[in-house]
Amino acid sequence: MTHHHTQARLLIVGPQGSGKGTQGVRIAEAFGIPAISTGDVFRAAVAAGSDLGQQVKAIIEAGDLVPDELTSAVVRERLSQGDAAGGFLLDGYPRNLGQVRDLDAFLEDRGEALDAVIELSVPRDESITRLSLRAQEQGRTDDTEEIIANRLSIYERETAPILEVYRERGIVDAVDGVGSLDEITARIVAALEARGFVRSAAA
Ligand code: ADP
């Protein structure tokens, strides 16, 4: 049996409706690392009615960002669990420059750094179409037209700039997010393989 220590520390970034959540799960599976979605963590906390859930419920429903201090604390705790020691895929964090600094500091303390950032791009029209479909299918309370517009504008104002920081480090792979799910997964896998990461399972 071959042991692949891929140690991939990945981030997937894309606007709402880009499919980053779906692709994130697929990529994490392919490389044998946990997918960590802050949106999922927050929604689970809201559903469970935990302290965290009570703190973030109104913020999520408005499509605003949860404060950095709280979000970064949640991520630090999650990344400290054993399954993230050999790599991880972050989805939805960091999403502003403050969170980039928080993550850098945390990883630096562990002698680690992000290895690759997947930028998933889709035209604005396409992402809005996908979001309204998802609204019908999943009934997410933050998928109303007005709240979507708020989330997209926060993305453009606060999240897109983090890509510049990572681009300067030479770790961004831009991937076309239009196509079938399998095609897009294959594009991302190819980009990561080109960086020397080895798949641990068939995608
Ligand atoms: P989307 O990318 O479609 O907005 P997510 O599931 O990533 O969906 O996030 C849902 C919501 O959770 C966000 O609108 C925000 O309120 C909150 N959230 C998720 N990640 C973060 C983060 N890194 N910082 C602050 N708030 C976050």
Tab-separated table of C-alpha atoms and ligand atoms in Angstrom:
chain	number	residue	atom	x	y	z
A	1	MET	CA	0.000	0.000	0.000
A	2	THR	CA	1.315	3.409	-0.944
A	3	HIS	CA	1.111	6.202	1.577
A	4	HIS	CA	0.612	9.607	0.107
A	5	HIS	CA	1.380	12.433	2.470
A	6	THR	CA	-0.109	15.127	0.354
A	7	GLN	CA	-0.382	17.665	3.200
A	8	ALA	CA	-2.489	19.837	0.977
A	9	ARG	CA	-3.672	23.007	2.666
A	10	LEU	CA	-6.186	24.447	0.295
A	11	LEU	CA	-8.654	27.282	0.012
A	12	ILE	CA	-11.482	27.527	-2.492
A	13	VAL	CA	-12.788	31.011	-3.265
A	14	GLY	CA	-15.637	32.047	-5.509
A	15	PRO	CA	-18.728	34.201	-5.513
A	16	GLN	CA	-22.065	32.982	-4.220
A	17	GLY	CA	-23.447	30.484	-6.707
A	18	SER	CA	-20.026	29.565	-8.100
A	19	GLY	CA	-20.412	26.019	-6.807
A	20	LYS	CA	-17.476	26.275	-4.440
A	21	GLY	CA	-19.239	24.313	-1.700
A	22	THR	CA	-19.977	21.364	-3.996
A	23	GLN	CA	-16.530	21.403	-5.564
A	24	GLY	CA	-14.877	21.882	-2.183
A	25	VAL	CA	-16.377	18.636	-0.897
A	26	ARG	CA	-15.329	16.763	-4.056
A	27	ILE	CA	-11.776	18.082	-3.978
A	28	ALA	CA	-11.355	17.375	-0.285
A	29	GLU	CA	-12.471	13.813	-0.891
A	30	ALA	CA	-10.103	13.409	-3.825
A	31	PHE	CA	-7.121	14.538	-1.761
A	32	GLY	CA	-8.162	12.817	1.465
A	33	ILE	CA	-8.526	15.962	3.554
A	34	PRO	CA	-11.476	17.426	5.473
A	35	ALA	CA	-13.603	20.124	3.814
A	36	ILE	CA	-14.225	22.917	6.271
A	37	SER	CA	-17.017	25.326	5.368
A	38	THR	CA	-17.624	28.180	7.785
A	39	GLY	CA	-21.101	28.637	6.290
A	40	ASP	CA	-21.907	24.989	7.102
A	41	VAL	CA	-20.500	25.330	10.621
A	42	PHE	CA	-22.623	28.425	11.240
A	43	ARG	CA	-25.795	26.896	9.743
A	44	ALA	CA	-25.341	23.757	11.860
A	45	ALA	CA	-24.920	25.925	14.958
A	46	VAL	CA	-28.090	27.855	14.132
A	47	ALA	CA	-29.994	24.590	13.566
A	48	ALA	CA	-28.715	23.219	16.879
A	49	GLY	CA	-29.613	26.440	18.691
A	50	SER	CA	-26.168	26.528	20.342
A	51	ASP	CA	-24.603	29.673	21.830
A	52	LEU	CA	-22.710	30.193	18.592
A	53	GLY	CA	-25.915	29.705	16.618
A	54	GLN	CA	-27.709	32.323	18.663
A	55	GLN	CA	-24.862	34.751	18.117
A	56	VAL	CA	-24.791	34.366	14.337
A	57	LYS	CA	-28.405	33.681	13.314
A	58	ALA	CA	-29.487	37.255	12.558
A	59	ILE	CA	-26.188	38.066	10.846
A	60	ILE	CA	-26.443	35.112	8.464
A	61	GLU	CA	-30.072	35.823	7.707
A	62	ALA	CA	-29.113	39.366	6.700
A	63	GLY	CA	-26.258	38.074	4.527
A	64	ASP	CA	-23.727	40.059	6.531
A	65	LEU	CA	-20.358	38.795	7.723
A	66	VAL	CA	-19.993	37.286	11.159
A	67	PRO	CA	-17.340	39.306	13.068
A	68	ASP	CA	-13.775	38.250	12.296
A	69	GLU	CA	-12.890	37.537	15.905
A	70	LEU	CA	-15.688	35.008	16.254
A	71	THR	CA	-15.210	33.466	12.820
A	72	SER	CA	-11.457	33.101	13.227
A	73	ALA	CA	-11.917	31.511	16.664
A	74	VAL	CA	-14.316	28.957	15.175
A	75	VAL	CA	-11.856	28.129	12.387
A	76	ARG	CA	-8.879	27.870	14.746
A	77	GLU	CA	-10.798	25.392	16.855
A	78	ARG	CA	-11.777	23.354	13.816
A	79	LEU	CA	-8.246	23.344	12.366
A	80	SER	CA	-6.921	22.173	15.717
A	81	GLN	CA	-8.809	18.888	15.429
A	82	GLY	CA	-6.703	15.899	14.489
A	83	ASP	CA	-8.163	15.314	11.052
A	84	ALA	CA	-6.877	18.691	9.852
A	85	ALA	CA	-3.270	18.001	10.855
A	86	GLY	CA	-2.434	16.484	7.477
A	87	GLY	CA	-4.146	19.120	5.395
A	88	PHE	CA	-7.552	20.665	4.859
A	89	LEU	CA	-9.698	22.484	2.371
A	90	LEU	CA	-11.224	25.746	3.556
A	91	ASP	CA	-14.438	26.934	1.924
A	92	GLY	CA	-15.681	30.408	2.794
A	93	TYR	CA	-12.805	31.414	5.076
A	94	PRO	CA	-10.907	33.697	4.925
A	95	ARG	CA	-13.269	36.141	3.234
A	96	ASN	CA	-11.692	39.455	4.031
A	97	LEU	CA	-8.195	40.797	4.667
A	98	GLY	CA	-8.536	40.661	8.456
A	99	GLN	CA	-9.304	36.957	8.253
A	100	VAL	CA	-6.322	36.440	5.941
A	101	ARG	CA	-4.115	37.924	8.663
A	102	ASP	CA	-5.752	35.769	11.344
A	103	LEU	CA	-5.263	32.599	9.307
A	104	ASP	CA	-1.668	33.498	8.420
A	105	ALA	CA	-0.829	34.028	12.082
A	106	PHE	CA	-2.459	30.770	13.140
A	107	LEU	CA	-0.773	28.695	10.439
A	108	GLU	CA	2.584	30.399	10.953
A	109	ASP	CA	2.524	29.367	14.614
A	110	ARG	CA	2.224	25.794	13.409
A	111	GLY	CA	4.962	26.219	10.805
A	112	GLU	CA	2.381	25.928	8.063
A	113	ALA	CA	0.975	27.999	5.217
A	114	LEU	CA	-1.695	27.712	2.577
A	115	ASP	CA	-0.397	25.762	-0.408
A	116	ALA	CA	-2.932	26.620	-3.072
A	117	VAL	CA	-5.985	28.795	-3.586
A	118	ILE	CA	-8.574	27.752	-6.153
A	119	GLU	CA	-10.358	30.746	-7.622
A	120	LEU	CA	-13.603	29.497	-9.126
A	121	SER	CA	-14.997	32.007	-11.570
A	122	VAL	CA	-18.471	32.188	-13.046
A	123	PRO	CA	-20.171	35.089	-14.804
A	124	ARG	CA	-22.528	37.106	-12.633
A	125	ASP	CA	-25.630	35.989	-14.633
A	126	GLU	CA	-24.803	32.338	-14.208
A	127	SER	CA	-24.285	32.628	-10.453
A	128	ILE	CA	-27.570	34.476	-10.002
A	129	THR	CA	-29.411	31.782	-11.987
A	130	ARG	CA	-27.835	29.046	-9.873
A	131	LEU	CA	-28.676	30.865	-6.653
A	132	SER	CA	-32.332	31.253	-7.496
A	133	LEU	CA	-32.493	27.532	-8.371
A	134	ARG	CA	-30.861	26.696	-5.062
A	135	ALA	CA	-33.320	28.942	-3.263
A	136	GLN	CA	-36.170	26.847	-4.641
A	137	GLU	CA	-34.447	23.537	-3.915
A	138	GLN	CA	-32.929	24.122	-0.495
A	139	GLY	CA	-34.931	26.995	0.891
A	140	ARG	CA	-31.927	28.702	2.451
A	141	THR	CA	-33.241	31.739	4.298
A	142	ASP	CA	-30.384	33.882	2.953
A	143	ASP	CA	-31.188	33.107	-0.682
A	144	THR	CA	-33.746	35.859	-1.260
A	145	GLU	CA	-33.018	38.362	-4.013
A	146	GLU	CA	-32.215	41.217	-1.663
A	147	ILE	CA	-29.967	39.198	0.624
A	148	ILE	CA	-28.170	37.623	-2.347
A	149	ALA	CA	-27.395	41.116	-3.663
A	150	ASN	CA	-25.935	42.027	-0.278
A	151	ARG	CA	-23.763	38.893	-0.183
A	152	LEU	CA	-22.515	39.452	-3.735
A	153	SER	CA	-21.570	43.043	-3.008
A	154	ILE	CA	-19.717	41.989	0.149
A	155	TYR	CA	-17.938	39.393	-1.978
A	156	GLU	CA	-16.802	41.973	-4.478
A	157	ARG	CA	-15.815	44.543	-1.878
A	158	GLU	CA	-14.214	42.373	0.795
A	159	THR	CA	-13.484	38.918	-0.554
A	160	ALA	CA	-12.182	39.519	-4.076
A	161	PRO	CA	-9.250	41.599	-2.684
A	162	ILE	CA	-7.911	38.610	-0.739
A	163	LEU	CA	-7.130	36.975	-4.074
A	164	GLU	CA	-4.594	39.715	-4.799
A	165	VAL	CA	-2.719	38.863	-1.612
A	166	TYR	CA	-2.573	35.205	-2.537
A	167	ARG	CA	-1.773	35.961	-6.169
A	168	GLU	CA	1.338	37.819	-5.000
A	169	ARG	CA	2.376	34.627	-3.237
A	170	GLY	CA	1.968	32.717	-6.479
A	171	ILE	CA	-0.500	30.220	-5.052
A	172	VAL	CA	-3.709	31.073	-6.955
A	173	ASP	CA	-5.095	28.773	-9.638
A	174	ALA	CA	-7.960	30.373	-11.556
A	175	VAL	CA	-10.464	27.748	-12.691
A	176	ASP	CA	-13.393	28.239	-15.033
A	177	GLY	CA	-16.501	27.365	-13.028
A	178	VAL	CA	-18.802	26.912	-16.017
A	179	GLY	CA	-19.374	23.328	-17.147
A	180	SER	CA	-20.573	20.051	-15.689
A	181	LEU	CA	-19.733	19.223	-12.079
A	182	ASP	CA	-17.330	16.520	-13.252
A	183	GLU	CA	-15.597	18.790	-15.738
A	184	ILE	CA	-15.017	21.445	-13.123
A	185	THR	CA	-13.740	18.915	-10.582
A	186	ALA	CA	-11.326	17.581	-13.223
A	187	ARG	CA	-10.034	21.110	-13.909
A	188	ILE	CA	-9.350	21.724	-10.235
A	189	VAL	CA	-7.708	18.322	-9.755
A	190	ALA	CA	-5.484	18.985	-12.783
A	191	ALA	CA	-4.418	22.360	-11.380
A	192	LEU	CA	-3.540	20.796	-8.027
A	193	GLU	CA	-1.718	17.885	-9.621
A	194	ALA	CA	0.314	20.412	-11.601
A	195	ARG	CA	1.390	21.775	-8.205
A	196	GLY	CA	2.565	18.318	-7.221
A	197	PHE	CA	-0.318	17.217	-5.040
A	198	VAL	CA	-1.230	13.578	-5.295
A	199	ARG	CA	-4.788	12.392	-5.266
A	200	SER	CA	-5.630	9.875	-2.581
A	201	ALA	CA	-8.812	8.617	-4.233
A	202	ALA	CA	-10.567	8.763	-7.569
A	203	ALA	CA	-12.431	12.036	-7.953
B	1	ADP	P1	-22.193	32.003	0.499
B	1	ADP	O1	-20.792	31.843	0.020
B	1	ADP	O2	-23.205	31.603	-0.520
B	1	ADP	O3	-22.469	33.337	1.113
B	1	ADP	P2	-21.634	30.408	2.878
B	1	ADP	O4	-22.286	29.123	3.228
B	1	ADP	O5	-20.177	30.400	2.575
B	1	ADP	O6	-22.478	30.954	1.654
B	1	ADP	O7	-21.877	31.486	4.050
B	1	ADP	C1	-23.156	31.760	4.539
B	1	ADP	C2	-23.091	32.897	5.545
B	1	ADP	O8	-22.290	32.502	6.681
B	1	ADP	C3	-22.457	34.188	5.064
B	1	ADP	O9	-23.364	35.008	4.354
B	1	ADP	C4	-22.014	34.820	6.389
B	1	ADP	O10	-23.105	35.387	7.073
B	1	ADP	C5	-21.549	33.616	7.172
B	1	ADP	N1	-20.106	33.338	6.957
B	1	ADP	C6	-19.585	32.247	6.333
B	1	ADP	N2	-18.255	32.317	6.291
B	1	ADP	C7	-17.902	33.484	6.881
B	1	ADP	C8	-16.676	34.146	7.135
B	1	ADP	N3	-15.504	33.628	6.763
B	1	ADP	N4	-16.710	35.341	7.769
B	1	ADP	C9	-17.859	35.872	8.165
B	1	ADP	N5	-19.058	35.323	7.954
B	1	ADP	C10	-19.098	34.135	7.320
